[in-house]
Amino acid sequence: MPNIKSAKKRVLVIQTKTLRNQMIKTNLKTCIKNFEASVASNDKAKAQETYRLAVKKIDQAVAKGILHKNTAARKKAQLSLKLNKIA
């Protein structure tokens, strides 16, 4: 445990940021799983809706610095390929 006041504060701030990042990552993974489930069921309308939501969550994660922009581009490309396969 830290003894200095500023170090104690840093521990608390890091815990808060870790929880926030974890919440965003979990929400992103859930959206991607929902999209993949709708693709598996061949429901094109639902797949397009969940695709838009997943892309939005990916962009938000990039804006908050949780995902690298190239990782986000790769994920969005993979999702769009899956969406185009059910057409």
mmCIF file of N, CA and C in Angstrom:
data_model
loop_
_atom_site.group_PDB
_atom_site.id
_atom_site.type_symbol
_atom_site.label_atom_id
_atom_site.label_comp_id
_atom_site.label_asym_id
_atom_site.label_seq_id
_atom_site.Cartn_x
_atom_site.Cartn_y
_atom_site.Cartn_z
ATOM 1 N N MET A 1 0.842 -1.193 0.000
ATOM 2 C CA MET A 1 0.000 0.000 0.000
ATOM 3 C C MET A 1 0.882 1.248 0.000
ATOM 4 N N PRO A 2 0.445 2.241 -0.720
ATOM 5 C CA PRO A 2 1.216 3.483 -0.756
ATOM 6 C C PRO A 2 1.085 4.258 0.547
ATOM 7 N N ASN A 3 2.131 4.989 0.867
ATOM 8 C CA ASN A 3 2.134 5.791 2.085
ATOM 9 C C ASN A 3 1.895 7.265 1.794
ATOM 10 N N ILE A 4 2.249 7.691 0.601
ATOM 11 C CA ILE A 4 2.135 9.104 0.254
ATOM 12 C C ILE A 4 0.706 9.402 -0.201
ATOM 13 N N LYS A 5 0.230 10.593 0.166
ATOM 14 C CA LYS A 5 -1.153 10.959 -0.113
ATOM 15 C C LYS A 5 -1.459 10.936 -1.609
ATOM 16 N N SER A 6 -0.566 11.463 -2.427
ATOM 17 C CA SER A 6 -0.813 11.500 -3.870
ATOM 18 C C SER A 6 -0.825 10.093 -4.462
ATOM 19 N N ALA A 7 -0.011 9.209 -3.915
ATOM 20 C CA ALA A 7 0.018 7.833 -4.397
ATOM 21 C C ALA A 7 -1.276 7.110 -4.029
ATOM 22 N N LYS A 8 -1.818 7.405 -2.841
ATOM 23 C CA LYS A 8 -3.098 6.828 -2.438
ATOM 24 C C LYS A 8 -4.205 7.292 -3.383
ATOM 25 N N LYS A 9 -4.162 8.556 -3.757
ATOM 26 C CA LYS A 9 -5.162 9.092 -4.674
ATOM 27 C C LYS A 9 -5.048 8.413 -6.040
ATOM 28 N N ARG A 10 -3.814 8.197 -6.500
ATOM 29 C CA ARG A 10 -3.619 7.548 -7.799
ATOM 30 C C ARG A 10 -4.227 6.145 -7.805
ATOM 31 N N VAL A 11 -4.103 5.430 -6.686
ATOM 32 C CA VAL A 11 -4.678 4.090 -6.589
ATOM 33 C C VAL A 11 -6.190 4.159 -6.759
ATOM 34 N N LEU A 12 -6.819 5.119 -6.111
ATOM 35 C CA LEU A 12 -8.275 5.262 -6.217
ATOM 36 C C LEU A 12 -8.692 5.653 -7.630
ATOM 37 N N VAL A 13 -7.952 6.555 -8.253
ATOM 38 C CA VAL A 13 -8.283 7.002 -9.608
ATOM 39 C C VAL A 13 -8.133 5.850 -10.600
ATOM 40 N N ILE A 14 -7.082 5.071 -10.430
ATOM 41 C CA ILE A 14 -6.857 3.934 -11.326
ATOM 42 C C ILE A 14 -7.964 2.897 -11.177
ATOM 43 N N GLN A 15 -8.419 2.666 -9.955
ATOM 44 C CA GLN A 15 -9.518 1.725 -9.750
ATOM 45 C C GLN A 15 -10.772 2.196 -10.476
ATOM 46 N N THR A 16 -11.060 3.494 -10.395
ATOM 47 C CA THR A 16 -12.238 4.048 -11.053
ATOM 48 C C THR A 16 -12.125 3.909 -12.570
ATOM 49 N N LYS A 17 -10.969 4.240 -13.111
ATOM 50 C CA LYS A 17 -10.773 4.150 -14.554
ATOM 51 C C LYS A 17 -10.832 2.699 -15.030
ATOM 52 N N THR A 18 -10.287 1.784 -14.241
ATOM 53 C CA THR A 18 -10.304 0.368 -14.602
ATOM 54 C C THR A 18 -11.736 -0.137 -14.695
ATOM 55 N N LEU A 19 -12.566 0.242 -13.731
ATOM 56 C CA LEU A 19 -13.962 -0.182 -13.756
ATOM 57 C C LEU A 19 -14.698 0.409 -14.950
ATOM 58 N N ARG A 20 -14.418 1.659 -15.267
ATOM 59 C CA ARG A 20 -15.075 2.309 -16.409
ATOM 60 C C ARG A 20 -14.661 1.634 -17.714
ATOM 61 N N ASN A 21 -13.365 1.363 -17.866
ATOM 62 C CA ASN A 21 -12.884 0.696 -19.074
ATOM 63 C C ASN A 21 -13.469 -0.709 -19.199
ATOM 64 N N GLN A 22 -13.544 -1.407 -18.076
ATOM 65 C CA GLN A 22 -14.081 -2.757 -18.066
ATOM 66 C C GLN A 22 -15.552 -2.749 -18.478
ATOM 67 N N MET A 23 -16.306 -1.761 -18.026
ATOM 68 C CA MET A 23 -17.719 -1.642 -18.374
ATOM 69 C C MET A 23 -17.881 -1.428 -19.883
ATOM 70 N N ILE A 24 -17.047 -0.563 -20.444
ATOM 71 C CA ILE A 24 -17.141 -0.269 -21.877
ATOM 72 C C ILE A 24 -16.756 -1.496 -22.701
ATOM 73 N N LYS A 25 -15.694 -2.194 -22.307
ATOM 74 C CA LYS A 25 -15.270 -3.395 -23.029
ATOM 75 C C LYS A 25 -16.339 -4.478 -22.979
ATOM 76 N N THR A 26 -16.956 -4.669 -21.810
ATOM 77 C CA THR A 26 -17.983 -5.684 -21.653
ATOM 78 C C THR A 26 -19.182 -5.368 -22.535
ATOM 79 N N ASN A 27 -19.579 -4.093 -22.555
ATOM 80 C CA ASN A 27 -20.709 -3.676 -23.377
ATOM 81 C C ASN A 27 -20.398 -3.886 -24.855
ATOM 82 N N LEU A 28 -19.177 -3.597 -25.262
ATOM 83 C CA LEU A 28 -18.757 -3.794 -26.645
ATOM 84 C C LEU A 28 -18.821 -5.268 -27.028
ATOM 85 N N LYS A 29 -18.292 -6.141 -26.174
ATOM 86 C CA LYS A 29 -18.312 -7.570 -26.459
ATOM 87 C C LYS A 29 -19.744 -8.090 -26.558
ATOM 88 N N THR A 30 -20.634 -7.592 -25.715
ATOM 89 C CA THR A 30 -22.032 -8.004 -25.756
ATOM 90 C C THR A 30 -22.675 -7.604 -27.071
ATOM 91 N N CYS A 31 -22.404 -6.392 -27.532
ATOM 92 C CA CYS A 31 -22.970 -5.928 -28.803
ATOM 93 C C CYS A 31 -22.469 -6.778 -29.965
ATOM 94 N N ILE A 32 -21.191 -7.141 -29.937
ATOM 95 C CA ILE A 32 -20.634 -7.972 -31.007
ATOM 96 C C ILE A 32 -21.251 -9.369 -30.976
ATOM 97 N N LYS A 33 -21.453 -9.918 -29.773
ATOM 98 C CA LYS A 33 -22.082 -11.231 -29.659
ATOM 99 C C LYS A 33 -23.520 -11.187 -30.159
ATOM 100 N N ASN A 34 -24.241 -10.103 -29.866
ATOM 101 C CA ASN A 34 -25.614 -9.959 -30.352
ATOM 102 C C ASN A 34 -25.637 -9.914 -31.878
ATOM 103 N N PHE A 35 -24.665 -9.216 -32.465
ATOM 104 C CA PHE A 35 -24.588 -9.147 -33.922
ATOM 105 C C PHE A 35 -24.326 -10.532 -34.506
ATOM 106 N N GLU A 36 -23.378 -11.252 -33.934
ATOM 107 C CA GLU A 36 -23.051 -12.577 -34.456
ATOM 108 C C GLU A 36 -24.219 -13.545 -34.300
ATOM 109 N N ALA A 37 -25.006 -13.388 -33.233
ATOM 110 C CA ALA A 37 -26.186 -14.230 -33.058
ATOM 111 C C ALA A 37 -27.237 -13.920 -34.121
ATOM 112 N N SER A 38 -27.408 -12.646 -34.441
ATOM 113 C CA SER A 38 -28.391 -12.287 -35.464
ATOM 114 C C SER A 38 -27.921 -12.723 -36.853
ATOM 115 N N VAL A 39 -26.611 -12.732 -37.093
ATOM 116 C CA VAL A 39 -26.086 -13.235 -38.366
ATOM 117 C C VAL A 39 -26.309 -14.747 -38.447
ATOM 118 N N ALA A 40 -26.109 -15.433 -37.341
ATOM 119 C CA ALA A 40 -26.294 -16.887 -37.326
ATOM 120 C C ALA A 40 -27.745 -17.265 -37.594
ATOM 121 N N SER A 41 -28.675 -16.419 -37.184
ATOM 122 C CA SER A 41 -30.096 -16.705 -37.410
ATOM 123 C C SER A 41 -30.568 -16.236 -38.786
ATOM 124 N N ASN A 42 -29.677 -15.642 -39.584
ATOM 125 C CA ASN A 42 -29.983 -15.156 -40.945
ATOM 126 C C ASN A 42 -31.097 -14.117 -40.976
ATOM 127 N N ASP A 43 -31.216 -13.333 -39.926
ATOM 128 C CA ASP A 43 -32.201 -12.252 -39.889
ATOM 129 C C ASP A 43 -31.492 -10.968 -40.319
ATOM 130 N N LYS A 44 -31.678 -10.603 -41.600
ATOM 131 C CA LYS A 44 -30.910 -9.492 -42.163
ATOM 132 C C LYS A 44 -31.253 -8.153 -41.509
ATOM 133 N N ALA A 45 -32.539 -7.901 -41.251
ATOM 134 C CA ALA A 45 -32.951 -6.625 -40.655
ATOM 135 C C ALA A 45 -32.350 -6.467 -39.255
ATOM 136 N N LYS A 46 -32.441 -7.533 -38.469
ATOM 137 C CA LYS A 46 -31.888 -7.476 -37.111
ATOM 138 C C LYS A 46 -30.364 -7.380 -37.163
ATOM 139 N N ALA A 47 -29.757 -8.066 -38.135
ATOM 140 C CA ALA A 47 -28.301 -8.029 -38.264
ATOM 141 C C ALA A 47 -27.830 -6.612 -38.599
ATOM 142 N N GLN A 48 -28.547 -5.921 -39.478
ATOM 143 C CA GLN A 48 -28.161 -4.553 -39.816
ATOM 144 C C GLN A 48 -28.288 -3.628 -38.618
ATOM 145 N N GLU A 49 -29.346 -3.817 -37.832
ATOM 146 C CA GLU A 49 -29.545 -2.976 -36.640
ATOM 147 C C GLU A 49 -28.443 -3.221 -35.613
ATOM 148 N N THR A 50 -28.142 -4.498 -35.362
ATOM 149 C CA THR A 50 -27.103 -4.801 -34.372
ATOM 150 C C THR A 50 -25.717 -4.432 -34.900
ATOM 151 N N TYR A 51 -25.540 -4.465 -36.222
ATOM 152 C CA TYR A 51 -24.265 -4.030 -36.822
ATOM 153 C C TYR A 51 -24.034 -2.548 -36.544
ATOM 154 N N ARG A 52 -25.066 -1.742 -36.750
ATOM 155 C CA ARG A 52 -24.907 -0.303 -36.502
ATOM 156 C C ARG A 52 -24.577 -0.043 -35.039
ATOM 157 N N LEU A 53 -25.228 -0.774 -34.137
ATOM 158 C CA LEU A 53 -24.962 -0.592 -32.710
ATOM 159 C C LEU A 53 -23.535 -1.028 -32.362
ATOM 160 N N ALA A 54 -23.087 -2.138 -32.939
ATOM 161 C CA ALA A 54 -21.734 -2.634 -32.654
ATOM 162 C C ALA A 54 -20.682 -1.659 -33.163
ATOM 163 N N VAL A 55 -20.879 -1.117 -34.366
ATOM 164 C CA VAL A 55 -19.926 -0.156 -34.918
ATOM 165 C C VAL A 55 -19.886 1.109 -34.061
ATOM 166 N N LYS A 56 -21.043 1.517 -33.575
ATOM 167 C CA LYS A 56 -21.105 2.697 -32.707
ATOM 168 C C LYS A 56 -20.300 2.461 -31.424
ATOM 169 N N LYS A 57 -20.465 1.280 -30.833
ATOM 170 C CA LYS A 57 -19.738 0.969 -29.602
ATOM 171 C C LYS A 57 -18.235 0.880 -29.857
ATOM 172 N N ILE A 58 -17.849 0.348 -31.020
ATOM 173 C CA ILE A 58 -16.427 0.277 -31.357
ATOM 174 C C ILE A 58 -15.844 1.678 -31.483
ATOM 175 N N ASP A 59 -16.566 2.569 -32.156
ATOM 176 C CA ASP A 59 -16.093 3.945 -32.318
ATOM 177 C C ASP A 59 -15.998 4.666 -30.975
ATOM 178 N N GLN A 60 -16.941 4.397 -30.086
ATOM 179 C CA GLN A 60 -16.893 5.015 -28.762
ATOM 180 C C GLN A 60 -15.686 4.514 -27.974
ATOM 181 N N ALA A 61 -15.372 3.231 -28.111
ATOM 182 C CA ALA A 61 -14.213 2.675 -27.409
ATOM 183 C C ALA A 61 -12.925 3.301 -27.929
ATOM 184 N N VAL A 62 -12.858 3.574 -29.229
ATOM 185 C CA VAL A 62 -11.674 4.231 -29.790
ATOM 186 C C VAL A 62 -11.575 5.652 -29.257
ATOM 187 N N ALA A 63 -12.704 6.348 -29.194
ATOM 188 C CA ALA A 63 -12.700 7.736 -28.727
ATOM 189 C C ALA A 63 -12.240 7.835 -27.276
ATOM 190 N N LYS A 64 -12.531 6.818 -26.485
ATOM 191 C CA LYS A 64 -12.136 6.833 -25.080
ATOM 192 C C LYS A 64 -10.749 6.230 -24.856
ATOM 193 N N GLY A 65 -10.098 5.775 -25.936
ATOM 194 C CA GLY A 65 -8.752 5.257 -25.821
ATOM 195 C C GLY A 65 -8.675 3.823 -25.347
ATOM 196 N N ILE A 66 -9.762 3.085 -25.438
ATOM 197 C CA ILE A 66 -9.775 1.706 -24.969
ATOM 198 C C ILE A 66 -9.312 0.759 -26.071
ATOM 199 N N LEU A 67 -9.671 1.065 -27.317
ATOM 200 C CA LEU A 67 -9.225 0.295 -28.475
ATOM 201 C C LEU A 67 -8.332 1.157 -29.353
ATOM 202 N N HIS A 68 -7.353 0.528 -29.983
ATOM 203 C CA HIS A 68 -6.536 1.227 -30.966
ATOM 204 C C HIS A 68 -7.351 1.385 -32.240
ATOM 205 N N LYS A 69 -7.094 2.448 -32.996
ATOM 206 C CA LYS A 69 -7.914 2.719 -34.179
ATOM 207 C C LYS A 69 -7.767 1.642 -35.240
ATOM 208 N N ASN A 70 -6.586 1.027 -35.357
ATOM 209 C CA ASN A 70 -6.412 -0.047 -36.335
ATOM 210 C C ASN A 70 -7.153 -1.312 -35.913
ATOM 211 N N THR A 71 -7.179 -1.578 -34.622
ATOM 212 C CA THR A 71 -7.944 -2.708 -34.109
ATOM 213 C C THR A 71 -9.421 -2.505 -34.392
ATOM 214 N N ALA A 72 -9.882 -1.284 -34.193
ATOM 215 C CA ALA A 72 -11.291 -0.975 -34.446
ATOM 216 C C ALA A 72 -11.613 -1.135 -35.931
ATOM 217 N N ALA A 73 -10.725 -0.678 -36.789
ATOM 218 C CA ALA A 73 -10.946 -0.806 -38.228
ATOM 219 C C ALA A 73 -11.013 -2.280 -38.620
ATOM 220 N N ARG A 74 -10.149 -3.088 -38.043
ATOM 221 C CA ARG A 74 -10.149 -4.520 -38.340
ATOM 222 C C ARG A 74 -11.449 -5.174 -37.880
ATOM 223 N N LYS A 75 -11.898 -4.826 -36.678
ATOM 224 C CA LYS A 75 -13.141 -5.402 -36.158
ATOM 225 C C LYS A 75 -14.337 -4.997 -37.016
ATOM 226 N N LYS A 76 -14.379 -3.723 -37.406
ATOM 227 C CA LYS A 76 -15.499 -3.260 -38.233
ATOM 228 C C LYS A 76 -15.480 -3.944 -39.595
ATOM 229 N N ALA A 77 -14.304 -4.176 -40.151
ATOM 230 C CA ALA A 77 -14.202 -4.857 -41.439
ATOM 231 C C ALA A 77 -14.692 -6.302 -41.319
ATOM 232 N N GLN A 78 -14.328 -6.969 -40.245
ATOM 233 C CA GLN A 78 -14.770 -8.343 -40.036
ATOM 234 C C GLN A 78 -16.293 -8.406 -39.888
ATOM 235 N N LEU A 79 -16.854 -7.445 -39.157
ATOM 236 C CA LEU A 79 -18.305 -7.437 -38.974
ATOM 237 C C LEU A 79 -19.018 -7.173 -40.285
ATOM 238 N N SER A 80 -18.489 -6.247 -41.097
ATOM 239 C CA SER A 80 -19.148 -5.933 -42.359
ATOM 240 C C SER A 80 -19.071 -7.112 -43.322
ATOM 241 N N LEU A 81 -17.978 -7.881 -43.295
ATOM 242 C CA LEU A 81 -17.892 -9.079 -44.120
ATOM 243 C C LEU A 81 -18.969 -10.085 -43.730
ATOM 244 N N LYS A 82 -19.153 -10.276 -42.443
ATOM 245 C CA LYS A 82 -20.194 -11.214 -41.978
ATOM 246 C C LYS A 82 -21.580 -10.725 -42.381
ATOM 247 N N LEU A 83 -21.787 -9.402 -42.303
ATOM 248 C CA LEU A 83 -23.094 -8.852 -42.678
ATOM 249 C C LEU A 83 -23.354 -9.034 -44.164
ATOM 250 N N ASN A 84 -22.330 -8.844 -44.992
ATOM 251 C CA ASN A 84 -22.504 -8.966 -46.429
ATOM 252 C C ASN A 84 -22.693 -10.417 -46.876
ATOM 253 N N LYS A 85 -22.241 -11.378 -46.076
ATOM 254 C CA LYS A 85 -22.391 -12.779 -46.450
ATOM 255 C C LYS A 85 -23.840 -13.243 -46.381
ATOM 256 N N ILE A 86 -24.651 -12.620 -45.531
ATOM 257 C CA ILE A 86 -26.050 -13.066 -45.444
ATOM 258 C C ILE A 86 -26.919 -12.434 -46.517
ATOM 259 N N ALA A 87 -26.380 -11.518 -47.299
ATOM 260 C CA ALA A 87 -27.169 -10.851 -48.339
ATOM 261 C C ALA A 87 -27.570 -11.794 -49.455
#
